[in-house]
Amino acid sequence: MSEAFSVRKYLRDLKLPFCPGCGIFTLMDAFLRSIHELGHEDLKDFVFCSGIGCSSWICSPYFVADSIHTPHGRSIPVATGIKLVHPSLNVVVFGGDGDIVGIGMSHFIHAARRNLDILVIMVNNMIYGMTGGQVAPTTPFKTKTATTPYGSFEEPLDATRLAVTAGACYSARWTTAHPNELKESIKKALRMKGFRFIEVVSQCPTAYGRRAGFKNVGEILKWLKENAVSIGQAEKLSEKELEKRVVVGQFVERKRPTVVENVYAVIKEAQVNDTKS
Amino acid sequence: MTTTKSNTYFWQGNQACAEGAIAAGCRFFAGYPITPASEIAAHMAKRLPQVGGIAIQMEDELASVGVAIGASWAGAKAMTATSGPGFSLMQEFIGYAFITETPCVIVDAQRAGPSTGQATKCGQGDVMQSRWGTHGDYSAIVLSPNSVEEMFTLTVRAFNLAEEYRTPVILLADETIAHMREQITVPSSDSVNVINRRKPRAGDKAFFGLEEVPPMPAVGEGFNVAVTGSTHDEYGIRFTADPLVHKKLVERLNNKIRNHVEEISDFEDYNIEGCQIALLVYGCTSRAIYEAVEKAEAKGIKIGYIRLKTIWPFPEKLVRKLAEKAEKIIVPEMNLGQICYEVERVANGLAEVIPLNKIGGGELITPEELLAKILREAEKNE
Ligand SMILES: Cc1ncc(C[n+]2csc(CCOP(=O)(O)OP(=O)(O)O)c2C)c(N)n1
Ligand code: SF4
């Protein structure tokens, strides 16, 4: 680490649009600290892709970097095209839970299946923040939202486990009440290859906190801290005991050939065969 | 066999399209299987790796065009191919490619819709969708081939226009042209005119304005390019409330196409000056005109035609000229009437516009059917 950390050098001179107390600030800080601690003086080796939502604004256009802000839920296909054509770039996707595992769900699963060599960081604020607090695929059962005034009648999705099942090389969940663990997780993921997924359970005081009965940001963070259980602990708990708990930690770490390697192997093979014929 | 040798081949339309793409410099293809476009994907899957390119089958058509857009920003010329149902799914990203000024080529080999319709049968029902399919104010460039040869040449042109104007270009083919086999003479690769996007110079920062068609960097080149489908200024910075930023951006994006209709237009014409009855045709239906025109002339009818190879932007001046000369314009289409309304709008009473429509079963309008219509209209004139 050559100089002291400052988010400034990675950010354009623009005013950030997030509400006071939003968990996105914690993630931005953790991400840029990871970049700094890994020794990147700038973001020129990175490309950022994001969809639509508050969380998708993290990188676009605020990072001093190449950033592609796609339609809602479609960041992963665009990231796929970039990574396939330009394998030496580090491609990082940011998005909300609605963006990544709501409308963009199919791309998420397929990217993990084909082991696309990218890092996806998903902000799970348990709500559709930007559109004003509608139910998300991650909203806890019975939570009142703008579109579930009597409480949500669907079970939420566990995206981190889904990533494991779909084939991710790395999948972890942390919360904004665990900034240090989150940062270490990002650093680890950035050093790895293959499809990497980090879910960040985060507070949206504006669209979720109030509805879920929290008075202020401090209360949400306290709740996150107190209700977080590690994977190890969680294994010893019953389903009932795990209700309303946030299981945190690293869910998988493994190596698999990536689609990028496989595609270029095909090209090599086709060209060898071609000169033979 | 890195590039296909200049020679005469007996190819299917879809193969000619794939080879045209490769000749134009396309090195990235993504698609999702659908009749009658699947052969393009199969051919690209075989041929692209041989020339160092990538072909991939995606999870759906949304992803297919999305990955092509990503590839384009990484610096590759990229294409996807589909038919009506997939074309419907692609509309979201077509608008995105338009507003972000991302060159790419989208092939729609039309079949009979709506919805799944007659999956293996020919139709021309996507003509208006190719113009107005995505939401908002935009302008489309859409080319319409009528032979296997044009599946090659117009695919090359589609890439060139995409690169020149920094915009998505649609090759609106159809089942007949996609699937038929014809003799085609493939030009040598050095005689194919290939246009490449203009690249920025070191220090350039405005990739979304200042000029009519701004230079386009690729990611990873150090330009810190911010690309967004939201309204943005010349530097790619999002401005979602300022009315002037929106007006300026959207007007420029439309004008860069609308102000160049003549350059973008491509057509074949015959006897516009001396005709009483005219045909306005495009795509597969135009294959009937040659025989019908010959027979009509043999009967002493003064006939002419315009065959559009570029259907959008609509060549208003050209069609208006036709309307000034001809008394009647017959518009044969394999739909219930789409381009005929555009002709009617432009003719604005100068000539009578007469649709000739045929749908179902994928059967083309035959020269006999067209001739019968011409004779009937000529008789009414007398
Ligand atoms: C196709 C489409 N549908 C709906 C929307 C409206 N929309 C904007 S953001 C958003 C969801 C935001 O939720 P999430 O992705 O979880 O991000 P957050 O704002 O909570 O960070 C929606 C539905 C859109 N932009 N595009
Ligand atoms: S609406 Fe919620 S998620 Fe969006 S910026 Fe505000 S607090 Fe953050």
XYZ file of C-alpha atoms and ligand atoms in Angstrom:
693
model
C 0.000 0.000 0.000
C 1.753 3.095 -1.217
C -0.462 5.877 0.064
C -3.265 6.271 2.558
C -6.696 5.164 1.431
C -9.043 7.725 -0.007
C -12.217 6.926 -1.931
C -11.754 10.196 -3.808
C -9.170 8.954 -6.264
C -11.538 6.266 -7.526
C -14.591 8.513 -7.790
C -15.651 11.095 -10.329
C -16.282 14.548 -9.001
C -20.045 14.071 -8.805
C -22.500 14.162 -5.935
C -23.544 10.671 -4.851
C -27.324 10.163 -5.116
C -27.928 7.808 -2.179
C -30.127 8.595 0.815
C -28.410 9.361 4.114
C -27.739 6.156 6.033
C -28.085 3.904 3.000
C -26.074 0.688 3.217
C -24.703 1.328 -0.252
C -22.163 3.756 1.256
C -20.732 0.946 3.392
C -20.411 -1.344 0.382
C -18.820 1.351 -1.769
C -16.288 1.996 0.929
C -15.551 -1.710 1.428
C -15.173 -2.255 -2.302
C -12.838 0.666 -2.891
C -10.803 -0.238 0.187
C -10.396 -3.730 -1.269
C -9.198 -2.243 -4.524
C -6.747 -0.059 -2.648
C -5.482 -2.860 -0.410
C -4.949 -5.078 -3.432
C -2.621 -2.408 -4.726
C -4.678 -0.950 -7.581
C -3.894 2.729 -7.863
C -6.734 3.167 -10.318
C -9.506 1.134 -11.932
C -8.063 0.838 -15.416
C -7.929 -2.976 -15.298
C -11.619 -3.131 -14.412
C -14.891 -2.806 -16.241
C -18.095 -2.354 -14.278
C -21.536 -3.400 -15.421
C -24.774 -2.695 -13.643
C -28.497 -2.706 -14.335
C -31.160 -0.408 -12.942
C -31.806 0.394 -9.290
C -30.082 2.335 -6.515
C -27.477 -0.415 -6.166
C -26.727 -0.267 -9.868
C -25.629 3.341 -9.436
C -22.677 2.344 -7.254
C -20.294 2.174 -10.205
C -22.168 4.129 -12.866
C -21.034 6.735 -13.522
C -19.326 7.391 -10.179
C -16.266 5.172 -10.543
C -13.418 6.612 -12.588
C -13.486 3.563 -14.827
C -15.228 2.043 -17.807
C -18.782 1.457 -16.645
C -21.754 0.133 -18.544
C -25.173 0.852 -17.116
C -27.556 -1.541 -18.844
C -31.334 -2.037 -18.833
C -32.869 -3.481 -15.654
C -31.609 -7.011 -15.011
C -29.373 -7.157 -18.073
C -25.938 -6.341 -16.705
C -24.741 -9.949 -16.796
C -25.273 -10.512 -20.548
C -23.372 -7.296 -21.317
C -20.631 -8.348 -18.874
C -20.513 -11.708 -20.662
C -19.820 -10.075 -24.024
C -17.071 -7.907 -22.567
C -15.355 -10.720 -20.700
C -15.458 -13.097 -23.675
C -13.953 -10.578 -26.068
C -11.530 -9.022 -23.550
C -10.537 -11.750 -21.062
C -7.746 -9.777 -19.407
C -10.153 -7.214 -17.936
C -11.608 -7.732 -14.462
C -15.348 -7.508 -14.900
C -17.409 -6.619 -11.846
C -21.202 -6.430 -11.756
C -23.143 -4.445 -9.157
C -26.888 -4.738 -8.746
C -29.829 -4.909 -6.410
C -31.702 -8.056 -5.472
C -34.502 -7.091 -7.870
C -32.040 -6.526 -10.659
C -29.890 -9.627 -10.192
C -32.295 -12.303 -8.946
C -35.667 -10.796 -9.888
C -35.804 -9.684 -13.499
C -32.215 -10.805 -14.213
C -32.477 -14.227 -12.576
C -32.004 -16.354 -15.648
C -28.790 -14.584 -16.658
C -27.471 -14.972 -13.109
C -28.013 -18.735 -13.057
C -26.592 -19.226 -16.538
C -23.509 -17.136 -15.830
C -22.822 -19.295 -12.759
C -23.504 -22.471 -14.762
C -21.142 -21.542 -17.589
C -18.678 -20.267 -14.977
C -18.281 -16.855 -16.492
C -15.196 -15.285 -14.986
C -16.796 -12.252 -13.295
C -17.585 -10.998 -9.796
C -21.219 -10.172 -9.058
C -21.909 -8.087 -5.964
C -25.585 -7.988 -5.087
C -27.072 -5.546 -2.621
C -29.898 -7.305 -0.838
C -31.906 -4.555 0.790
C -34.929 -6.887 0.833
C -36.967 -4.413 -1.215
C -37.228 -2.580 -4.523
C -35.606 0.613 -3.312
C -35.536 2.875 -6.314
C -39.176 2.372 -7.238
C -40.383 3.130 -3.732
C -40.515 -0.025 -1.668
C -42.283 -2.828 -3.483
C -41.924 -6.495 -2.556
C -38.731 -8.151 -3.845
C -37.816 -11.823 -4.300
C -35.778 -11.410 -1.115
C -38.430 -9.730 1.056
C -39.010 -11.704 4.271
C -42.350 -13.492 4.612
C -45.188 -11.314 5.956
C -43.302 -8.022 5.481
C -45.546 -5.120 4.559
C -44.421 -3.365 1.388
C -46.089 -0.977 -1.055
C -47.430 -3.920 -3.059
C -48.002 -6.297 -0.131
C -50.016 -4.076 2.208
C -51.192 -7.129 4.166
C -47.706 -8.600 4.344
C -45.767 -10.584 1.782
C -47.318 -13.981 1.077
C -44.240 -15.501 -0.590
C -41.083 -17.052 0.796
C -37.878 -15.167 0.021
C -35.029 -16.499 -2.083
C -31.593 -17.501 -0.813
C -29.442 -16.151 -3.634
C -26.117 -17.163 -2.093
C -27.127 -20.814 -1.902
C -28.606 -20.623 -5.370
C -25.240 -19.434 -6.703
C -23.594 -22.470 -5.087
C -26.063 -24.844 -6.719
C -25.735 -23.125 -10.083
C -21.966 -23.623 -10.108
C -20.313 -20.499 -8.692
C -16.620 -20.783 -7.758
C -17.132 -18.456 -4.834
C -20.294 -17.513 -3.010
C -20.507 -15.553 0.223
C -22.944 -13.446 2.188
C -22.128 -10.593 4.526
C -24.036 -7.602 5.775
C -23.353 -3.896 6.077
C -22.961 -4.531 9.810
C -19.836 -6.561 8.932
C -17.786 -4.061 6.899
C -14.450 -5.688 7.613
C -15.554 -9.230 6.779
C -17.214 -7.831 3.681
C -14.012 -6.139 2.584
C -11.945 -9.282 3.135
C -14.525 -11.288 1.190
C -14.360 -8.842 -1.732
C -10.563 -8.987 -1.716
C -10.616 -12.750 -1.780
C -13.181 -12.833 -4.593
C -11.212 -10.297 -6.631
C -8.145 -12.546 -6.471
C -10.057 -15.613 -7.645
C -11.196 -16.822 -11.053
C -14.564 -18.059 -12.216
C -18.057 -16.942 -11.311
C -17.914 -15.226 -7.939
C -20.902 -13.972 -6.014
C -21.170 -11.821 -2.912
C -24.528 -10.975 -1.392
C -24.504 -7.902 0.819
C -27.497 -7.698 3.120
C -27.964 -3.974 3.382
C -30.220 -1.357 4.881
C -32.571 0.782 2.854
C -33.839 3.160 5.508
C -36.018 5.010 3.021
C -38.062 2.248 1.449
C -37.639 -0.706 3.802
C -36.604 0.379 7.284
C -39.725 2.337 8.070
C -42.099 -0.280 6.699
C -40.365 -3.081 8.572
C -40.760 -1.129 11.795
C -37.217 0.153 12.308
C -36.962 3.661 13.717
C -33.510 4.498 12.393
C -30.436 3.155 10.624
C -28.749 2.243 13.903
C -31.611 -0.084 14.747
C -31.373 -1.884 11.413
C -27.628 -2.358 11.753
C -28.064 -3.595 15.314
C -30.673 -6.058 14.098
C -28.361 -7.260 11.308
C -25.476 -7.726 13.722
C -27.559 -9.553 16.340
C -29.385 -11.793 13.919
C -26.402 -12.792 11.814
C -25.235 -16.363 12.316
C -22.220 -17.975 10.722
C -22.714 -20.967 8.440
C -21.090 -23.168 11.059
C -23.521 -22.044 13.740
C -26.444 -22.224 11.370
C -25.865 -25.921 10.753
C -26.636 -26.602 14.386
C -29.887 -24.641 14.342
C -33.327 -25.890 13.364
C -35.306 -24.377 10.515
C -37.522 -22.697 13.073
C -34.543 -21.201 14.885
C -33.145 -19.939 11.590
C -36.264 -17.980 10.737
C -35.450 -14.276 10.551
C -31.742 -15.050 10.872
C -29.149 -13.954 8.326
C -26.631 -16.704 7.630
C -23.282 -15.120 6.840
C -19.924 -16.401 5.665
C -18.397 -18.168 2.734
C -20.696 -20.784 1.225
C -18.381 -22.193 -1.416
C -14.872 -21.877 -2.796
C -13.803 -24.097 -5.681
C -12.068 -24.235 -9.025
C -13.770 -25.055 -12.323
C -12.704 -24.322 -15.897
C -14.275 -21.031 -16.976
C -16.289 -20.502 -20.143
C -13.660 -17.968 -21.193
C -10.886 -20.583 -21.096
C -13.141 -23.085 -22.819
C -14.125 -20.720 -25.622
C -10.527 -19.853 -26.417
C -9.603 -23.544 -26.374
C -12.287 -24.105 -29.018
C -10.879 -21.282 -31.145
C -7.399 -22.763 -30.933
C -8.668 -26.201 -31.857
C -10.719 -24.892 -34.788
C -7.718 -23.049 -36.153
C -5.413 -26.064 -35.843
C -7.941 -28.274 -37.607
C -8.411 -25.600 -40.203
C -4.745 -25.408 -41.171
C -4.661 -29.232 -41.301
C -7.610 -29.492 -43.704
C -10.124 -21.699 -44.968
C -9.949 -18.598 -42.808
C -11.752 -16.474 -45.346
C -14.032 -18.066 -47.896
C -12.390 -17.916 -51.298
C -13.828 -15.734 -53.993
C -15.857 -18.095 -56.111
C -19.332 -19.069 -57.182
C -21.244 -21.135 -54.637
C -24.677 -22.637 -54.270
C -25.590 -21.408 -50.818
C -28.547 -21.108 -48.530
C -29.535 -17.540 -47.640
C -28.622 -18.013 -43.988
C -25.166 -19.241 -44.903
C -24.662 -16.245 -47.178
C -25.666 -13.994 -44.283
C -23.125 -15.630 -41.971
C -20.375 -15.411 -44.593
C -21.270 -11.788 -45.327
C -20.930 -11.015 -41.625
C -17.499 -12.605 -41.478
C -16.427 -10.736 -44.621
C -17.555 -7.493 -42.945
C -15.337 -8.220 -39.959
C -17.889 -9.735 -37.566
C -16.039 -11.716 -34.899
C -18.767 -12.242 -32.336
C -22.096 -13.977 -32.688
C -24.700 -14.872 -30.083
C -28.086 -16.413 -30.650
C -30.882 -18.612 -29.436
C -32.324 -21.344 -31.680
C -35.358 -20.390 -33.736
C -36.710 -21.261 -37.161
C -35.929 -19.894 -39.726
C -32.726 -18.285 -38.391
C -31.011 -21.246 -36.707
C -28.698 -21.995 -39.638
C -27.024 -18.622 -39.162
C -26.071 -19.614 -35.605
C -24.911 -23.052 -36.727
C -22.799 -21.605 -39.493
C -21.300 -18.951 -37.250
C -20.532 -21.584 -34.595
C -18.500 -23.472 -37.170
C -16.872 -20.594 -38.986
C -16.163 -17.930 -36.378
C -13.637 -19.944 -34.324
C -11.737 -20.598 -37.564
C -11.200 -16.862 -37.962
C -10.491 -16.311 -34.268
C -14.025 -15.222 -33.437
C -16.533 -16.298 -30.805
C -19.979 -17.792 -31.298
C -22.113 -18.610 -28.284
C -25.653 -19.780 -27.679
C -27.266 -17.768 -24.893
C -30.140 -18.473 -22.533
C -32.592 -16.374 -24.545
C -32.752 -13.596 -27.120
C -32.490 -10.841 -24.533
C -29.142 -12.235 -23.480
C -28.123 -12.796 -27.107
C -28.409 -9.172 -28.077
C -27.060 -8.069 -24.673
C -23.910 -10.109 -25.049
C -23.472 -8.745 -28.582
C -23.692 -5.209 -27.167
C -21.070 -6.078 -24.555
C -18.848 -7.534 -27.280
C -19.268 -4.373 -29.317
C -18.099 -2.230 -26.382
C -15.131 -4.552 -26.050
C -14.286 -3.605 -29.635
C -15.695 -6.499 -31.669
C -18.162 -6.360 -34.516
C -21.089 -8.385 -33.257
C -24.278 -9.909 -34.594
C -27.304 -11.857 -33.432
C -30.025 -13.547 -35.486
C -33.570 -14.513 -34.687
C -37.178 -14.575 -35.914
C -40.321 -12.753 -34.753
C -40.729 -14.257 -31.256
C -37.073 -13.592 -30.433
C -37.190 -10.216 -32.155
C -39.981 -9.243 -29.757
C -37.751 -10.139 -26.799
C -34.860 -8.159 -28.252
C -36.725 -4.869 -28.421
C -35.597 -3.748 -24.956
C -31.936 -3.991 -25.893
C -32.478 -2.519 -29.374
C -33.555 0.735 -27.742
C -30.553 0.471 -25.450
C -28.174 -0.034 -28.387
C -29.756 2.997 -30.051
C -29.420 5.359 -27.101
C -25.916 4.147 -26.197
C -24.870 4.269 -29.880
C -23.649 0.706 -29.935
C -23.016 -0.690 -33.411
C -24.360 -4.208 -33.857
C -26.357 -6.164 -36.421
C -29.625 -7.927 -35.673
C -31.061 -10.334 -38.213
C -34.784 -11.023 -38.127
C -35.708 -13.815 -40.530
C -39.444 -13.207 -40.476
C -42.006 -15.961 -40.156
C -45.795 -15.835 -39.970
C -46.898 -14.279 -36.653
C -48.259 -13.007 -34.346
C -46.776 -15.001 -31.492
C -45.583 -18.493 -32.412
C -47.839 -18.303 -35.468
C -46.750 -20.541 -38.304
C -43.217 -21.180 -37.174
C -41.861 -22.572 -40.420
C -43.778 -20.377 -42.848
C -42.766 -17.145 -44.466
C -44.270 -13.784 -43.574
C -43.514 -10.063 -43.653
C -45.371 -9.112 -40.530
C -42.442 -7.563 -38.643
C -41.944 -4.549 -40.911
C -43.502 -2.044 -38.524
C -41.991 -3.776 -35.506
C -38.557 -3.339 -37.057
C -39.246 0.390 -37.187
C -41.216 0.990 -34.007
C -40.605 -2.114 -31.874
C -38.846 -0.501 -28.954
C -40.273 2.377 -26.935
C -39.442 6.052 -27.158
C -38.328 8.345 -29.944
C -35.915 6.552 -32.175
C -34.943 5.916 -35.754
C -34.146 2.551 -37.202
C -32.004 1.406 -40.088
C -33.555 -1.701 -41.630
C -32.394 -3.513 -44.762
C -34.464 -5.933 -46.811
C -32.690 -8.572 -48.931
C -34.482 -10.407 -51.730
C -31.907 -13.013 -52.771
C -29.150 -15.195 -51.397
C -26.655 -12.803 -52.929
C -28.221 -9.922 -51.009
C -28.130 -11.932 -47.791
C -24.384 -11.558 -48.245
C -24.105 -8.029 -49.607
C -26.738 -6.454 -47.366
C -25.242 -8.104 -44.284
C -21.932 -6.463 -45.179
C -23.799 -3.196 -45.645
C -25.615 -3.633 -42.341
C -22.273 -3.830 -40.548
C -20.914 -0.854 -42.447
C -23.933 1.294 -41.618
C -23.821 0.170 -37.975
C -20.182 1.218 -37.728
C -20.566 4.432 -39.693
C -23.621 5.692 -37.804
C -22.864 3.950 -34.473
C -26.289 2.402 -34.235
C -27.957 -1.029 -34.322
C -28.892 -2.102 -37.846
C -31.549 -4.677 -38.629
C -31.378 -7.084 -41.528
C -35.047 -7.864 -42.062
C -34.963 -11.120 -43.988
C -37.738 -13.680 -44.217
C -38.142 -17.436 -44.218
C -38.034 -17.698 -48.008
C -34.822 -15.762 -48.499
C -33.230 -17.310 -45.396
C -33.921 -20.874 -46.466
C -33.686 -20.888 -50.235
C -30.574 -21.880 -52.121
C -29.228 -19.905 -55.030
C -26.064 -19.347 -56.888
C -23.956 -16.638 -55.331
C -20.701 -15.098 -56.411
C -18.622 -14.291 -53.366
C -16.231 -11.389 -53.863
C -12.597 -11.718 -52.822
C -12.099 -10.426 -49.303
C -10.007 -7.452 -50.411
C -12.770 -6.245 -52.707
C -15.334 -6.134 -49.883
C -15.727 -2.552 -48.715
C -15.437 -2.649 -44.927
C -16.102 0.384 -42.733
C -14.884 0.504 -39.133
C -16.099 2.708 -36.296
C -14.151 5.888 -35.721
C -11.908 5.581 -32.688
C -11.178 8.447 -30.287
C -7.798 10.093 -30.012
C -5.844 10.187 -26.753
C -7.405 12.760 -24.465
C -10.870 12.642 -26.088
C -13.668 12.634 -23.544
C -16.933 13.202 -25.409
C -18.158 9.873 -26.739
C -21.864 10.755 -26.741
C -22.185 14.118 -28.437
C -20.429 17.196 -29.772
C -20.280 15.519 -33.182
C -23.177 13.968 -35.078
C -21.542 10.543 -34.802
C -19.047 10.672 -31.944
C -15.921 8.473 -31.812
C -16.309 5.207 -29.910
C -13.698 3.870 -27.525
C -13.636 0.274 -26.333
C -13.551 -0.654 -22.671
C -10.043 -1.317 -21.439
C -8.490 1.398 -23.590
C -8.154 3.823 -20.704
C -10.890 6.265 -21.706
C -13.035 5.651 -18.596
C -16.110 5.567 -20.764
C -19.439 5.756 -18.943
C -22.163 4.080 -20.983
C -25.790 4.378 -19.931
C -29.254 3.798 -21.323
C -30.469 6.711 -19.228
C -30.434 10.165 -20.750
C -26.854 11.398 -20.658
C -24.714 14.315 -21.713
C -21.851 14.289 -24.220
C -19.588 12.681 -21.630
C -21.960 9.842 -20.776
C -23.001 11.358 -17.453
C -26.611 10.644 -16.523
C -29.054 13.561 -16.522
C -32.502 12.262 -15.793
C -34.312 15.529 -15.141
C -32.886 18.224 -17.423
C -35.252 18.672 -20.404
C -32.550 20.215 -22.587
C -30.094 17.357 -22.146
C -32.776 14.897 -23.206
C -33.913 16.959 -26.165
C -30.379 17.472 -27.387
C -29.432 13.809 -27.096
C -32.561 12.331 -28.601
C -32.701 14.839 -31.436
C -29.100 14.183 -32.355
C -29.585 10.404 -32.224
C -32.555 10.677 -34.576
C -31.066 13.324 -36.825
C -27.887 11.387 -37.438
C -30.123 8.937 -39.299
C -32.939 11.200 -40.528
C -30.523 13.704 -42.068
C -28.863 10.968 -44.098
C -31.776 9.140 -45.656
C -30.326 9.484 -49.141
C -26.962 7.989 -48.185
C -28.568 5.172 -46.226
C -31.185 4.434 -48.884
C -30.570 1.678 -51.362
C -33.031 0.555 -53.996
C -33.527 -0.869 -57.451
C -35.863 0.971 -59.808
C -37.314 0.607 -63.234
C -39.192 3.046 -65.443
C -40.261 5.477 -62.733
C -40.459 8.283 -65.262
C -42.662 6.531 -67.774
C -45.004 4.416 -65.673
C -48.733 4.629 -65.157
C -48.848 1.732 -62.761
C -46.041 1.284 -60.290
C -45.068 -1.444 -57.894
C -43.467 -0.662 -54.540
C -41.867 -3.849 -53.291
C -39.326 -5.237 -50.831
C -37.990 -8.582 -49.613
C -39.320 -11.932 -50.787
C -42.491 -10.549 -52.383
C -40.359 -8.601 -54.828
C -39.301 -11.839 -56.481
C -42.603 -11.935 -58.364
C -42.215 -8.562 -60.042
C -39.782 -9.367 -62.838
C -42.016 -11.855 -64.609
C -45.162 -9.863 -63.869
C -43.638 -6.646 -65.238
C -42.462 -8.353 -68.413
C -45.901 -9.830 -69.061
C -47.681 -6.586 -68.243
C -45.438 -4.714 -70.663
C -46.166 -7.307 -73.339
C -49.795 -6.299 -72.920
C -48.876 -2.657 -73.447
C -49.119 -1.529 -69.836
C -46.783 1.259 -68.796
C -45.324 -0.167 -65.649
C -42.422 0.639 -63.359
C -41.242 -0.286 -59.905
C -39.134 0.558 -56.938
C -37.682 -2.266 -54.923
C -36.513 -1.054 -51.548
C -33.349 -2.589 -50.147
C -33.454 -0.093 -47.292
C -36.956 0.084 -45.890
C -36.173 2.251 -42.852
C -35.520 5.132 -42.806
C -38.336 5.290 -45.353
C -37.129 7.010 -48.536
C -39.868 9.623 -48.635
C -38.479 11.728 -51.483
C -38.041 8.714 -53.696
C -41.538 7.385 -53.075
C -43.014 10.840 -53.481
C -41.365 11.071 -56.874
C -42.927 7.747 -57.791
C -46.317 9.023 -56.648
C -45.898 12.102 -58.839
C -45.280 9.965 -61.901
C -47.556 6.978 -61.444
C -51.324 6.995 -61.224
C -51.449 3.898 -59.098
C -48.959 2.243 -56.783
C -49.497 -1.411 -55.999
C -47.854 -2.567 -52.768
C -47.618 -6.357 -52.498
C -46.832 -7.608 -49.002
C -47.015 -10.863 -47.086
C -48.903 -9.232 -44.262
C -52.243 -7.467 -43.912
C -50.738 -4.155 -44.991
C -47.800 -2.367 -43.400
C -45.541 -0.508 -45.841
C -48.607 0.359 -47.945
C -49.699 2.832 -45.248
C -46.306 4.463 -45.322
C -46.589 4.764 -49.118
C -50.088 6.199 -48.734
C -48.831 8.774 -46.241
C -46.037 9.884 -48.541
C -48.139 9.769 -51.742
C -50.666 11.952 -49.953
C -53.255 11.631 -52.718
C -50.871 12.089 -55.643
C -51.335 8.453 -56.592
C -53.787 5.797 -55.564
C -52.117 3.271 -53.271
C -53.382 -0.273 -53.676
C -52.379 -3.000 -51.253
C -52.017 -6.595 -52.372
C -51.853 -8.813 -49.338
C -51.355 -12.507 -48.814
C -50.859 -14.334 -45.532
C -50.872 -17.910 -44.302
C -49.041 -21.029 -45.323
C -45.944 -19.105 -46.273
C -46.769 -19.055 -49.971
C -45.274 -16.171 -51.842
C -47.340 -13.837 -53.963
C -46.922 -15.401 -57.406
C -46.144 -13.506 -60.604
C -49.604 -14.602 -61.850
C -51.351 -13.100 -58.838
C -49.400 -9.911 -59.204
C -50.037 -9.759 -62.954
C -53.758 -10.307 -62.413
C -53.805 -7.387 -59.989
C -51.882 -5.184 -62.428
C -54.271 -6.045 -65.268
C -57.322 -5.363 -63.122
C -56.000 -1.978 -62.084
C -54.998 -1.143 -65.668
C -58.480 -2.030 -66.906
C -60.084 0.226 -64.309
C -57.934 3.013 -65.697
C -59.286 2.688 -69.190
C -37.875 -3.449 -17.468
C -38.014 -2.563 -16.295
N -38.982 -2.814 -15.392
C -39.113 -2.024 -14.308
C -38.271 -0.974 -14.097
C -38.451 -0.076 -12.887
N -37.419 -0.315 -11.857
C -36.395 0.552 -11.699
S -35.359 0.077 -10.461
C -36.313 -1.278 -10.117
C -35.966 -2.222 -9.017
C -35.028 -1.739 -8.041
O -34.801 -2.724 -7.084
P -33.421 -3.428 -6.924
O -32.937 -3.988 -8.208
O -33.531 -4.389 -5.810
O -32.434 -2.234 -6.577
P -32.479 -1.182 -5.391
O -33.077 0.071 -5.944
O -33.279 -1.754 -4.280
O -31.059 -1.022 -5.054
C -37.409 -1.353 -10.966
C -38.420 -2.404 -10.889
C -37.282 -0.734 -15.079
N -36.398 0.267 -14.973
N -37.175 -1.550 -16.138
S -33.987 4.257 -1.606
Fe -33.018 2.825 -0.197
S -31.508 1.725 -1.418
Fe -32.066 3.571 -2.552
S -30.530 5.096 -1.949
Fe -32.299 5.359 -0.613
S -31.844 4.129 1.148
Fe -30.469 3.457 -0.445
